[in-house]
Tab-separated table of C-alpha atoms and ligand atoms in Angstrom:
chain	number	residue	atom	x	y	z
A	1	MET	CA	38.971	-13.150	-70.914
A	2	GLU	CA	40.831	-16.105	-69.595
A	3	GLU	CA	44.120	-14.287	-69.972
A	4	ASN	CA	42.718	-11.382	-68.133
A	5	ASN	CA	41.886	-13.513	-65.138
A	6	THR	CA	45.298	-15.047	-65.014
A	7	ALA	CA	46.917	-11.657	-65.048
A	8	VAL	CA	44.874	-10.523	-62.095
A	9	ASP	CA	45.485	-13.671	-60.199
A	10	MET	CA	49.204	-13.430	-60.551
A	11	GLN	CA	49.131	-9.817	-59.649
A	12	ASP	CA	47.115	-10.449	-56.560
A	13	ASN	CA	49.425	-13.205	-55.760
A	14	GLN	CA	52.317	-10.830	-55.713
A	15	SER	CA	50.557	-8.313	-53.617
A	16	LEU	CA	49.491	-10.804	-51.039
A	17	ASP	CA	52.683	-12.747	-50.844
A	18	GLY	CA	54.034	-9.899	-48.850
A	19	GLN	CA	51.361	-10.367	-46.245
A	20	ASN	CA	52.386	-13.901	-45.884
A	21	SER	CA	56.090	-13.760	-45.767
A	22	GLN	CA	56.821	-16.841	-43.748
A	23	GLU	CA	55.303	-19.272	-46.136
A	24	ASN	CA	57.163	-19.967	-49.309
A	25	GLN	CA	54.563	-20.280	-51.953
A	26	PRO	CA	55.071	-21.057	-55.573
A	27	LYS	CA	54.929	-17.797	-57.504
A	28	LYS	CA	53.081	-19.031	-60.548
A	29	LYS	CA	50.095	-20.743	-59.031
A	30	ARG	CA	47.568	-18.734	-57.145
A	31	GLY	CA	48.980	-18.768	-53.669
A	32	GLY	CA	47.173	-18.963	-50.440
A	33	PHE	CA	47.489	-18.535	-46.747
A	34	THR	CA	48.878	-21.723	-45.331
A	35	SER	CA	47.413	-21.314	-41.893
A	36	LYS	CA	44.338	-19.807	-40.413
A	37	ILE	CA	46.320	-17.550	-38.127
A	38	GLY	CA	48.299	-16.352	-41.146
A	39	PHE	CA	45.052	-15.373	-42.798
A	40	VAL	CA	43.655	-13.693	-39.713
A	41	LEU	CA	46.813	-11.664	-39.137
A	42	ALA	CA	47.062	-10.579	-42.753
A	43	ALA	CA	43.443	-9.468	-42.841
A	44	ALA	CA	43.817	-7.740	-39.486
A	45	GLY	CA	46.975	-6.102	-40.835
A	46	SER	CA	44.975	-4.551	-43.633
A	47	ALA	CA	42.193	-3.569	-41.282
A	48	VAL	CA	44.300	-1.934	-38.582
A	49	GLY	CA	45.644	1.415	-39.631
A	50	LEU	CA	44.940	5.113	-39.387
A	51	GLY	CA	41.265	4.223	-39.384
A	52	ASN	CA	41.597	2.828	-35.889
A	53	ILE	CA	44.075	5.227	-34.350
A	54	TRP	CA	43.229	8.504	-36.049
A	55	ARG	CA	39.725	8.289	-37.509
A	56	PHE	CA	37.778	6.346	-34.902
A	57	PRO	CA	38.637	8.608	-31.931
A	58	TYR	CA	37.807	11.831	-33.754
A	59	LEU	CA	34.468	10.518	-34.971
A	60	ALA	CA	33.597	9.194	-31.526
A	61	ALA	CA	34.484	12.541	-29.962
A	62	LYS	CA	32.545	14.446	-32.597
A	63	TYR	CA	29.393	12.336	-32.482
A	64	GLY	CA	28.780	12.411	-28.789
A	65	GLY	CA	31.219	9.880	-27.313
A	66	GLY	CA	29.400	6.976	-25.682
A	67	ILE	CA	26.467	6.981	-28.047
A	68	PHE	CA	28.778	6.666	-31.035
A	69	LEU	CA	30.695	3.888	-29.323
A	70	LEU	CA	27.504	1.957	-28.610
A	71	THR	CA	26.207	2.414	-32.164
A	72	TYR	CA	29.546	1.339	-33.573
A	73	ILE	CA	29.729	-1.822	-31.495
A	74	ILE	CA	26.162	-2.817	-32.370
A	75	LEU	CA	26.866	-2.272	-36.060
A	76	ALA	CA	30.170	-4.148	-35.851
A	77	VAL	CA	28.647	-7.323	-34.453
A	78	THR	CA	25.701	-7.227	-36.871
A	79	PHE	CA	26.467	-5.481	-40.182
A	80	GLY	CA	30.231	-5.799	-39.902
A	81	PHE	CA	30.123	-9.479	-39.048
A	82	VAL	CA	27.703	-10.358	-41.824
A	83	LEU	CA	29.415	-8.316	-44.509
A	84	MET	CA	32.882	-9.515	-43.711
A	85	ILE	CA	31.724	-13.126	-43.754
A	86	ALA	CA	29.967	-12.501	-47.065
A	87	GLU	CA	32.989	-10.906	-48.719
A	88	ILE	CA	35.456	-13.511	-47.547
A	89	ALA	CA	33.151	-16.346	-48.591
A	90	LEU	CA	32.616	-14.688	-51.968
A	91	GLY	CA	36.364	-14.500	-52.483
A	92	ARG	CA	37.016	-18.047	-51.375
A	93	LYS	CA	34.194	-19.428	-53.455
A	94	THR	CA	35.265	-17.733	-56.670
A	95	GLY	CA	38.993	-17.693	-55.974
A	96	MET	CA	39.084	-14.220	-57.498
A	97	SER	CA	39.511	-10.592	-56.581
A	98	ALA	CA	36.522	-8.251	-56.558
A	99	ILE	CA	36.661	-6.998	-60.132
A	100	ASN	CA	36.324	-10.548	-61.442
A	101	ALA	CA	34.439	-12.232	-58.618
A	102	PHE	CA	31.172	-10.416	-59.312
A	103	LYS	CA	31.597	-10.882	-63.047
A	104	LYS	CA	32.188	-14.595	-62.641
A	105	LEU	CA	28.970	-15.144	-60.735
A	106	ASN	CA	26.878	-12.888	-62.941
A	107	LYS	CA	28.016	-10.910	-65.981
A	108	LYS	CA	25.512	-8.125	-65.418
A	109	TRP	CA	26.978	-7.399	-62.018
A	110	ALA	CA	30.493	-6.687	-63.227
A	111	PHE	CA	29.832	-3.004	-62.493
A	112	LEU	CA	29.807	-3.732	-58.769
A	113	GLY	CA	33.416	-4.886	-59.003
A	114	VAL	CA	34.241	-1.576	-60.678
A	115	LEU	CA	32.427	0.380	-57.973
A	116	CYS	CA	34.368	-1.482	-55.290
A	117	ALA	CA	37.581	-0.708	-57.155
A	118	MET	CA	36.857	3.030	-57.219
A	119	ILE	CA	36.808	3.296	-53.457
A	120	PRO	CA	40.502	2.668	-52.701
A	121	ILE	CA	41.348	5.065	-55.546
A	122	ILE	CA	39.531	7.818	-53.659
A	123	ILE	CA	40.880	6.821	-50.253
A	124	LEU	CA	44.584	6.522	-51.070
A	125	PRO	CA	45.298	10.229	-51.787
A	126	TYR	CA	43.719	11.656	-48.672
A	127	TYR	CA	44.977	8.761	-46.554
A	128	SER	CA	48.452	9.822	-47.674
A	129	VAL	CA	47.803	13.444	-46.719
A	130	ILE	CA	47.140	12.287	-43.153
A	131	GLY	CA	50.160	9.989	-43.434
A	132	GLY	CA	52.175	13.111	-44.239
A	133	TRP	CA	50.866	14.823	-41.096
A	134	VAL	CA	52.016	11.864	-39.036
A	135	GLY	CA	55.390	12.143	-40.772
A	136	LYS	CA	55.617	15.810	-39.815
A	137	TYR	CA	54.912	15.031	-36.158
A	138	PHE	CA	57.464	12.259	-36.162
A	139	PHE	CA	60.014	14.603	-37.672
A	140	THR	CA	59.195	17.348	-35.163
A	141	TYR	CA	59.684	15.000	-32.215
A	142	VAL	CA	62.887	13.516	-33.578
A	143	SER	CA	64.365	16.946	-34.137
A	144	GLY	CA	63.613	17.906	-30.548
A	145	GLY	CA	60.589	20.135	-31.152
A	146	GLY	CA	58.181	18.033	-29.120
A	147	MET	CA	57.290	20.813	-26.704
A	148	SER	CA	56.318	23.153	-29.520
A	149	ALA	CA	54.067	20.431	-30.966
A	150	ALA	CA	52.036	20.678	-27.768
A	151	GLY	CA	51.404	24.389	-28.383
A	152	ASP	CA	47.850	25.486	-29.121
A	153	ASN	CA	48.465	26.683	-32.632
A	154	PHE	CA	51.003	24.168	-33.798
A	155	PHE	CA	48.605	21.896	-35.620
A	156	ASN	CA	46.535	24.596	-37.277
A	157	GLY	CA	49.618	26.569	-38.184
A	158	PHE	CA	51.063	23.511	-39.852
A	159	ILE	CA	48.069	22.307	-41.853
A	160	SER	CA	47.153	25.774	-43.054
A	161	SER	CA	50.605	26.558	-44.388
A	162	PRO	CA	50.735	25.751	-48.092
A	163	TRP	CA	54.075	24.011	-48.582
A	164	GLN	CA	54.885	21.988	-45.508
A	165	PRO	CA	51.917	19.609	-45.558
A	166	LEU	CA	52.409	19.179	-49.295
A	167	LEU	CA	56.059	18.343	-48.783
A	168	PHE	CA	55.317	15.703	-46.157
A	169	PHE	CA	52.475	14.319	-48.270
A	170	PHE	CA	54.848	14.127	-51.207
A	171	ILE	CA	57.493	12.280	-49.178
A	172	PHE	CA	54.923	9.868	-47.786
A	173	VAL	CA	53.493	8.959	-51.206
A	174	SER	CA	56.994	8.627	-52.632
A	175	VAL	CA	58.024	6.128	-49.966
A	176	VAL	CA	54.861	4.130	-50.605
A	177	PHE	CA	55.514	4.280	-54.351
A	178	VAL	CA	59.105	3.047	-54.016
A	179	VAL	CA	58.002	0.121	-51.867
A	180	VAL	CA	55.247	-0.826	-54.280
A	181	LEU	CA	57.544	-0.462	-57.279
A	182	PHE	CA	60.443	-2.460	-55.922
A	183	GLY	CA	58.246	-4.833	-54.016
A	184	VAL	CA	59.895	-4.789	-50.622
A	185	GLU	CA	56.562	-5.563	-48.981
A	186	LYS	CA	58.010	-8.784	-47.693
A	187	GLY	CA	60.479	-6.914	-45.555
A	188	VAL	CA	57.814	-4.477	-44.470
A	189	GLU	CA	55.542	-7.268	-43.374
A	190	LYS	CA	58.294	-8.969	-41.456
A	191	VAL	CA	59.122	-5.806	-39.572
A	192	SER	CA	55.477	-5.122	-38.878
A	193	LYS	CA	55.235	-8.344	-36.914
A	194	PHE	CA	57.335	-6.595	-34.271
A	195	LEU	CA	56.240	-3.038	-34.705
A	196	MET	CA	52.494	-3.598	-34.603
A	197	PRO	CA	52.613	-5.286	-31.183
A	198	ALA	CA	54.926	-2.468	-30.072
A	199	LEU	CA	52.305	0.045	-31.167
A	200	VAL	CA	49.635	-1.791	-29.196
A	201	ALA	CA	51.852	-1.937	-26.096
A	202	LEU	CA	52.655	1.766	-26.324
A	203	THR	CA	48.995	2.616	-26.840
A	204	ILE	CA	48.081	0.655	-23.719
A	205	GLY	CA	50.811	2.448	-21.768
A	206	VAL	CA	49.707	5.912	-22.879
A	207	THR	CA	46.079	4.994	-22.226
A	208	ILE	CA	46.817	3.983	-18.657
A	209	TYR	CA	48.623	7.250	-18.152
A	210	THR	CA	45.856	9.441	-19.609
A	211	LEU	CA	43.264	7.579	-17.604
A	212	THR	CA	45.042	8.374	-14.382
A	213	MET	CA	45.497	12.064	-15.146
A	214	PRO	CA	43.572	14.318	-12.786
A	215	GLY	CA	40.241	15.293	-14.276
A	216	SER	CA	40.064	12.442	-16.739
A	217	ALA	CA	36.992	10.898	-15.116
A	218	GLU	CA	34.665	13.281	-16.956
A	219	GLY	CA	36.314	12.416	-20.249
A	220	ILE	CA	36.029	8.704	-19.589
A	221	LYS	CA	32.344	9.181	-18.823
A	222	TYR	CA	31.900	11.128	-22.048
A	223	TYR	CA	33.509	8.331	-24.021
A	224	LEU	CA	31.920	5.353	-22.342
A	225	LEU	CA	28.462	6.402	-21.206
A	226	PRO	CA	25.949	6.806	-24.029
A	227	ASP	CA	23.888	9.968	-24.024
A	228	PHE	CA	20.782	9.081	-26.022
A	229	LYS	CA	19.898	12.715	-26.586
A	230	LYS	CA	22.873	12.918	-28.918
A	231	PHE	CA	21.655	10.089	-31.119
A	232	SER	CA	20.621	10.783	-34.705
A	233	VAL	CA	20.685	9.181	-38.142
A	234	LYS	CA	23.977	10.968	-38.647
A	235	THR	CA	25.487	9.020	-35.784
A	236	VAL	CA	24.513	5.810	-37.517
A	237	LEU	CA	25.820	6.927	-40.882
A	238	ALA	CA	29.131	8.037	-39.406
A	239	ALA	CA	29.472	4.778	-37.478
A	240	LEU	CA	28.550	2.721	-40.523
A	241	GLY	CA	31.066	4.517	-42.745
A	242	GLN	CA	33.716	4.079	-40.081
A	243	LEU	CA	32.912	0.403	-39.798
A	244	PHE	CA	33.396	-0.181	-43.524
A	245	TYR	CA	36.537	1.906	-43.566
A	246	SER	CA	38.119	0.360	-40.523
A	247	MET	CA	37.437	-3.213	-41.555
A	248	SER	CA	38.419	-2.533	-45.166
A	249	LEU	CA	34.916	-3.658	-46.205
A	250	ALA	CA	32.910	-2.726	-49.298
A	251	MET	CA	35.948	-2.110	-51.433
A	252	GLY	CA	36.786	-5.587	-52.563
A	253	ILE	CA	39.818	-6.053	-50.331
A	254	MET	CA	38.292	-8.783	-48.201
A	255	ILE	CA	37.106	-10.587	-51.335
A	256	THR	CA	40.715	-10.755	-52.500
A	257	TYR	CA	41.865	-11.930	-49.073
A	258	GLY	CA	39.159	-14.582	-49.013
A	259	SER	CA	40.362	-15.864	-52.362
A	260	TYR	CA	43.657	-16.797	-50.726
A	261	MET	CA	42.132	-18.578	-47.806
A	262	LYS	CA	42.480	-22.317	-47.538
A	263	LYS	CA	39.343	-24.322	-48.159
A	264	GLN	CA	39.582	-26.130	-44.843
A	265	ASP	CA	39.930	-23.064	-42.644
A	266	LYS	CA	36.887	-21.807	-40.825
A	267	ILE	CA	35.554	-18.510	-42.130
A	268	GLU	CA	33.228	-17.765	-39.240
A	269	SER	CA	35.744	-17.968	-36.426
A	270	SER	CA	38.368	-16.110	-38.495
A	271	VAL	CA	35.947	-13.232	-38.892
A	272	HIS	CA	35.306	-13.140	-35.155
A	273	GLN	CA	39.026	-12.862	-34.535
A	274	ILE	CA	39.589	-10.129	-37.119
A	275	GLU	CA	36.676	-8.164	-35.684
A	276	VAL	CA	37.903	-8.428	-32.105
A	277	PHE	CA	41.344	-7.294	-33.194
A	278	ASP	CA	40.205	-4.343	-35.249
A	279	THR	CA	37.506	-3.138	-32.879
A	280	GLY	CA	39.748	-3.657	-29.862
A	281	ILE	CA	42.429	-1.374	-31.235
A	282	ALA	CA	39.887	1.270	-32.224
A	283	LEU	CA	38.296	1.266	-28.759
A	284	LEU	CA	41.676	1.474	-27.112
A	285	SER	CA	42.722	4.409	-29.298
A	286	GLY	CA	39.541	6.190	-28.323
A	287	LEU	CA	40.317	5.576	-24.691
A	288	MET	CA	43.783	7.013	-25.184
A	289	ILE	CA	42.747	10.159	-27.044
A	290	ILE	CA	39.241	11.213	-26.002
A	291	PRO	CA	39.640	11.532	-22.209
A	292	ALA	CA	42.905	13.408	-22.846
A	293	ALA	CA	41.222	15.759	-25.313
A	294	TYR	CA	38.369	16.203	-22.864
A	295	THR	CA	40.675	17.046	-19.983
A	296	PHE	CA	42.791	19.541	-21.915
A	297	SER	CA	39.839	21.323	-23.454
A	298	GLY	CA	37.681	21.254	-20.323
A	299	GLY	CA	35.012	19.407	-22.315
A	300	ASN	CA	34.801	22.117	-24.929
A	301	PRO	CA	32.574	20.744	-27.719
A	302	GLU	CA	34.530	22.694	-30.305
A	303	THR	CA	37.765	20.876	-29.508
A	304	LEU	CA	36.022	17.541	-29.237
A	305	GLY	CA	34.212	18.046	-32.512
A	306	GLN	CA	37.153	19.409	-34.421
A	307	GLY	CA	37.503	16.338	-36.609
A	308	PRO	CA	40.669	15.114	-38.319
A	309	GLY	CA	43.036	17.068	-36.062
A	310	LEU	CA	41.987	15.517	-32.756
A	311	MET	CA	44.821	13.018	-32.376
A	312	PHE	CA	47.394	15.604	-33.431
A	313	VAL	CA	46.167	18.140	-30.928
A	314	ALA	CA	45.460	15.943	-27.914
A	315	LEU	CA	48.414	13.574	-27.806
A	316	PRO	CA	51.317	16.070	-27.884
A	317	LYS	CA	49.777	17.659	-24.793
A	318	VAL	CA	49.855	14.293	-23.037
A	319	PHE	CA	53.453	13.739	-24.070
A	320	ALA	CA	54.424	17.214	-22.894
A	321	LYS	CA	53.463	16.166	-19.367
A	322	PHE	CA	56.522	13.947	-19.383
A	323	GLY	CA	58.865	16.891	-19.829
A	324	SER	CA	60.879	17.747	-22.863
A	325	VAL	CA	63.203	14.723	-22.776
A	326	GLY	CA	60.769	11.986	-21.725
A	327	GLY	CA	57.931	13.480	-23.728
A	328	GLY	CA	60.201	13.916	-26.704
A	329	ILE	CA	61.202	10.275	-26.711
A	330	LEU	CA	57.654	9.094	-26.120
A	331	GLY	CA	56.301	11.284	-28.911
A	332	ALA	CA	58.983	10.220	-31.365
A	333	LEU	CA	58.333	6.583	-30.590
A	334	PHE	CA	54.587	6.895	-30.802
A	335	PHE	CA	54.495	8.792	-34.084
A	336	ALA	CA	57.132	6.457	-35.548
A	337	LEU	CA	54.866	3.511	-34.881
A	338	VAL	CA	51.746	5.262	-36.178
A	339	LEU	CA	53.723	6.314	-39.241
A	340	PHE	CA	54.649	2.716	-39.798
A	341	ALA	CA	51.056	1.540	-39.447
A	342	ALA	CA	49.981	4.247	-41.899
A	343	LEU	CA	52.683	3.243	-44.370
A	344	THR	CA	51.754	-0.442	-44.349
A	345	SER	CA	48.094	0.383	-44.947
A	346	ALA	CA	48.958	2.884	-47.674
A	347	ILE	CA	51.225	0.313	-49.319
A	348	SER	CA	48.444	-2.242	-49.516
A	349	LEU	CA	46.030	0.439	-50.719
A	350	MET	CA	48.460	1.408	-53.502
A	351	GLU	CA	49.043	-2.260	-54.339
A	352	THR	CA	45.314	-2.676	-54.732
A	353	VAL	CA	45.023	0.328	-57.005
A	354	VAL	CA	48.063	-0.700	-59.067
A	355	SER	CA	46.674	-4.174	-59.645
A	356	ILE	CA	43.370	-2.651	-60.747
A	357	VAL	CA	45.232	-0.510	-63.305
A	358	ILE	CA	47.292	-3.460	-64.545
A	359	ASP	CA	44.164	-5.522	-64.842
A	360	LYS	CA	42.042	-2.916	-66.580
A	361	PHE	CA	44.568	-1.376	-68.947
A	362	HIS	CA	46.991	-4.250	-69.398
A	363	LEU	CA	50.000	-2.106	-68.636
A	364	SER	CA	53.265	-3.183	-67.100
A	365	ARG	CA	53.684	-3.030	-63.355
A	366	LYS	CA	56.168	-0.180	-63.694
A	367	LYS	CA	53.914	1.974	-65.850
A	368	SER	CA	50.874	1.247	-63.719
A	369	SER	CA	52.702	2.142	-60.523
A	370	LEU	CA	53.896	5.376	-62.066
A	371	ILE	CA	50.387	6.313	-63.172
A	372	VAL	CA	48.995	5.567	-59.721
A	373	TYR	CA	51.820	7.544	-58.106
A	374	VAL	CA	51.212	10.649	-60.204
A	375	GLY	CA	47.447	10.273	-59.874
A	376	THR	CA	47.699	10.004	-56.100
A	377	LEU	CA	49.877	13.101	-55.921
A	378	LEU	CA	47.485	15.112	-58.056
A	379	LEU	CA	44.369	13.952	-56.239
A	380	GLY	CA	45.943	14.509	-52.839
A	381	ILE	CA	46.980	18.120	-53.462
A	382	PRO	CA	43.464	19.578	-53.110
A	383	SER	CA	42.904	17.621	-49.892
A	384	SER	CA	46.096	19.046	-48.476
A	385	LEU	CA	45.517	22.621	-49.614
A	386	GLY	CA	41.930	22.495	-48.388
A	387	PHE	CA	43.108	23.331	-44.876
A	388	GLY	CA	44.931	26.472	-45.955
A	389	VAL	CA	44.914	28.297	-49.277
A	390	TRP	CA	41.815	26.539	-50.508
A	391	SER	CA	39.916	26.574	-47.261
A	392	ALA	CA	37.231	28.664	-48.921
A	393	VAL	CA	36.206	25.594	-50.916
A	394	SER	CA	33.724	23.737	-48.777
A	395	VAL	CA	30.417	21.953	-49.046
A	396	GLY	CA	28.193	21.913	-46.011
A	397	GLY	CA	31.084	22.965	-43.796
A	398	MET	CA	33.306	20.138	-44.996
A	399	THR	CA	36.880	20.695	-46.068
A	400	ILE	CA	38.084	19.074	-49.291
A	401	LEU	CA	39.612	16.168	-47.369
A	402	ASP	CA	36.383	15.689	-45.452
A	403	MET	CA	34.517	15.682	-48.749
A	404	PHE	CA	36.595	12.854	-50.191
A	405	ASP	CA	36.262	11.030	-46.920
A	406	PHE	CA	32.499	11.555	-46.907
A	407	LEU	CA	32.155	10.540	-50.547
A	408	SER	CA	33.987	7.255	-50.107
A	409	ASN	CA	32.939	6.274	-46.606
A	410	SER	CA	29.449	7.658	-46.283
A	411	ILE	CA	28.203	7.404	-49.869
A	412	LEU	CA	30.097	4.926	-52.044
A	413	MET	CA	30.842	2.287	-49.414
A	414	PRO	CA	27.261	2.066	-48.175
A	415	ILE	CA	26.099	1.824	-51.805
A	416	ALA	CA	28.643	-0.916	-52.521
A	417	ALA	CA	27.667	-2.748	-49.329
A	418	LEU	CA	23.968	-2.428	-50.162
A	419	LEU	CA	24.475	-3.773	-53.669
A	420	THR	CA	26.649	-6.607	-52.354
A	421	CYS	CA	23.785	-7.660	-50.077
A	422	VAL	CA	21.285	-7.533	-52.927
A	423	PHE	CA	23.689	-9.443	-55.135
A	424	ILE	CA	24.184	-12.190	-52.589
A	425	GLY	CA	20.630	-12.315	-51.282
A	426	TYR	CA	18.784	-12.182	-54.581
A	427	VAL	CA	21.155	-12.893	-57.465
A	428	VAL	CA	23.544	-15.607	-56.293
A	429	GLY	CA	21.429	-16.730	-53.359
A	430	CYS	CA	22.574	-16.977	-49.758
A	431	ARG	CA	22.739	-20.759	-50.104
A	432	ASN	CA	25.737	-20.511	-52.362
A	433	LEU	CA	27.718	-18.657	-49.744
A	434	THR	CA	26.476	-20.447	-46.664
A	435	ASP	CA	27.505	-23.720	-48.324
A	436	GLU	CA	30.977	-22.294	-48.706
A	437	ILE	CA	31.028	-21.255	-45.058
A	438	GLU	CA	29.705	-24.637	-43.939
A	439	ARG	CA	32.345	-26.625	-45.792
A	440	ASN	CA	34.067	-27.400	-42.558
A	441	GLY	CA	31.670	-27.344	-39.698
A	442	PRO	CA	28.385	-25.720	-38.815
A	443	PHE	CA	27.693	-22.033	-39.423
A	444	LYS	CA	26.285	-20.934	-36.097
A	445	PHE	CA	24.793	-17.696	-37.288
A	446	LYS	CA	23.385	-19.006	-40.554
A	447	LYS	CA	19.770	-17.916	-40.001
A	448	PHE	CA	20.912	-14.552	-38.751
A	449	PHE	CA	23.186	-14.197	-41.773
A	450	ASN	CA	20.367	-14.943	-44.210
A	451	VAL	CA	17.919	-12.532	-42.633
A	452	MET	CA	20.536	-9.802	-42.356
A	453	ILE	CA	21.768	-10.118	-45.935
A	454	LYS	CA	18.324	-10.340	-47.497
A	455	TYR	CA	16.344	-7.871	-45.452
A	456	VAL	CA	17.897	-6.012	-42.558
A	457	CYS	CA	21.169	-4.834	-44.112
A	458	PRO	CA	19.837	-3.610	-47.459
A	459	ILE	CA	16.779	-1.907	-45.962
A	460	CYS	CA	18.687	-0.219	-43.151
A	461	ILE	CA	21.589	0.867	-45.322
A	462	ALA	CA	19.191	2.271	-47.936
A	463	ALA	CA	17.223	4.150	-45.291
A	464	ILE	CA	20.347	5.604	-43.700
A	465	LEU	CA	21.754	6.625	-47.056
A	466	VAL	CA	18.614	8.305	-48.327
A	467	THR	CA	18.020	10.277	-45.135
A	468	SER	CA	21.585	11.461	-44.980
A	469	ILE	CA	21.718	12.482	-48.643
A	470	LEU	CA	18.450	14.379	-48.311
A	471	ASP	CA	19.903	16.017	-45.245
A	472	ALA	CA	23.138	16.916	-47.037
A	473	PHE	CA	21.129	18.658	-49.750
A	474	GLY	CA	19.140	20.462	-47.147
A	475	VAL	CA	15.790	18.856	-48.039
A	476	PHE	CA	15.198	18.355	-44.350
A	477	SER	CA	17.421	18.208	-41.375
A	478	ILE	CA	17.888	15.330	-38.985
B	501	LIG	N1	41.244	-0.266	-42.808
B	501	LIG	C1	42.348	0.629	-42.899
B	501	LIG	C2	42.428	1.462	-41.625
B	501	LIG	O1	41.700	1.258	-40.709
B	501	LIG	C3	42.277	1.565	-44.039
B	501	LIG	C4	42.020	0.919	-45.315
B	501	LIG	C5	40.945	1.124	-46.037
B	501	LIG	C6	42.816	-0.008	-46.000
B	501	LIG	N2	41.030	0.378	-47.164
B	501	LIG	C7	42.150	-0.332	-47.154
B	501	LIG	C8	44.021	-0.589	-45.736
B	501	LIG	C9	42.665	-1.226	-48.052
B	501	LIG	C10	44.544	-1.505	-46.628
B	501	LIG	C11	43.873	-1.825	-47.776
B	501	LIG	O2	43.217	2.345	-41.552
């Protein structure tokens, strides 16, 4: 048992060292973030990824624009805030990653650690399929095909062909695998300090441009003004799943990050900063993509509701406005940066999965990485083929990729979040965590935290889950 813990700790140590490249920490002891800003940036680095740039805009467009945005923001400052605080405090209190943190506080709850661990295993393969798509777009722009990428059938032609998406998926996973195997995360993290701000700057630039395009006013209205007629339980479920996904919640990641946080750093204000960062980038991405998609489609609900392809369809059309040279450069730059963001997130996802395998099966790092690599390839193939050869396979109109996405984000994560609340509220007791948060200064939202964790979060999440599952099985429709 004891040995087991040490193994995990050292493993986690390795995986997080990369996030924290500037500080030289001793390798053997469990390391930690040496500054609060280091912690905030590392956690924000995990949180910001395809979830913000690719997933948020397509969900917002699909679920009615403004009403989704409003629901998301309300959930972020309530559920998101409380859950992130809870996970980080849980990690810092126990000094352990998810699999062991729950076990340490109560043996019977070890299963919750396992549930949390399953989620990144499901996410990584389909995340990499999308990563492959980004790779394809980058490649297209670099090889001078930017104008063709703006064509109406480019995206659908690409994802429905059998080999190309598989090839790019394969390359993407292989790059991630090599980085995880040889541990060059340190370099990756160093570079990302420059490239992430570059991505933000470019996003702001493109946003300003799309906002000033003729006809974008309608699109901006669609995105920013809530239309309450479009509100349903599904909106809430989609927003809740997106919240967990985007903030890397309910999968144990933030517990691990919390375990590296210094005891004297303030949890509450760190969480505020991470939230502002993550939500800010998501909102900005929506502002960049949705008005553009709206303008080019003339507000056609089919285009807006098309799902995973939205970014890939809307942005090349914006870039094309700059002509083949300017647009080509802009597109290459943009997709290079998104590709980089996707790679860093996929690397930390694979790291997480590899350390779970090492921990559970006591295998070497090499063997574990190889298993995860092959497993990811195999699990990702159906998601990739689901847009072409296997498009006949669908449940409730969802493609295979959508199904994995739905399973992890709309079913497993809410269940994990619900159980985490019950665990904290009724098994460990809120006191235990609020004491941890109050170590260095008052916890302003303590009462709110207690009420949310004990009553509001579990009841609301349970209600949302049950209604949506009943709906998915056609018991009644919402
Ligand atoms: N939050 C990331 C995003 O928005 C995706 C993600 C989910 C992730 N789980 C993760 C990233 C675990 C790193 C580690 O894209």
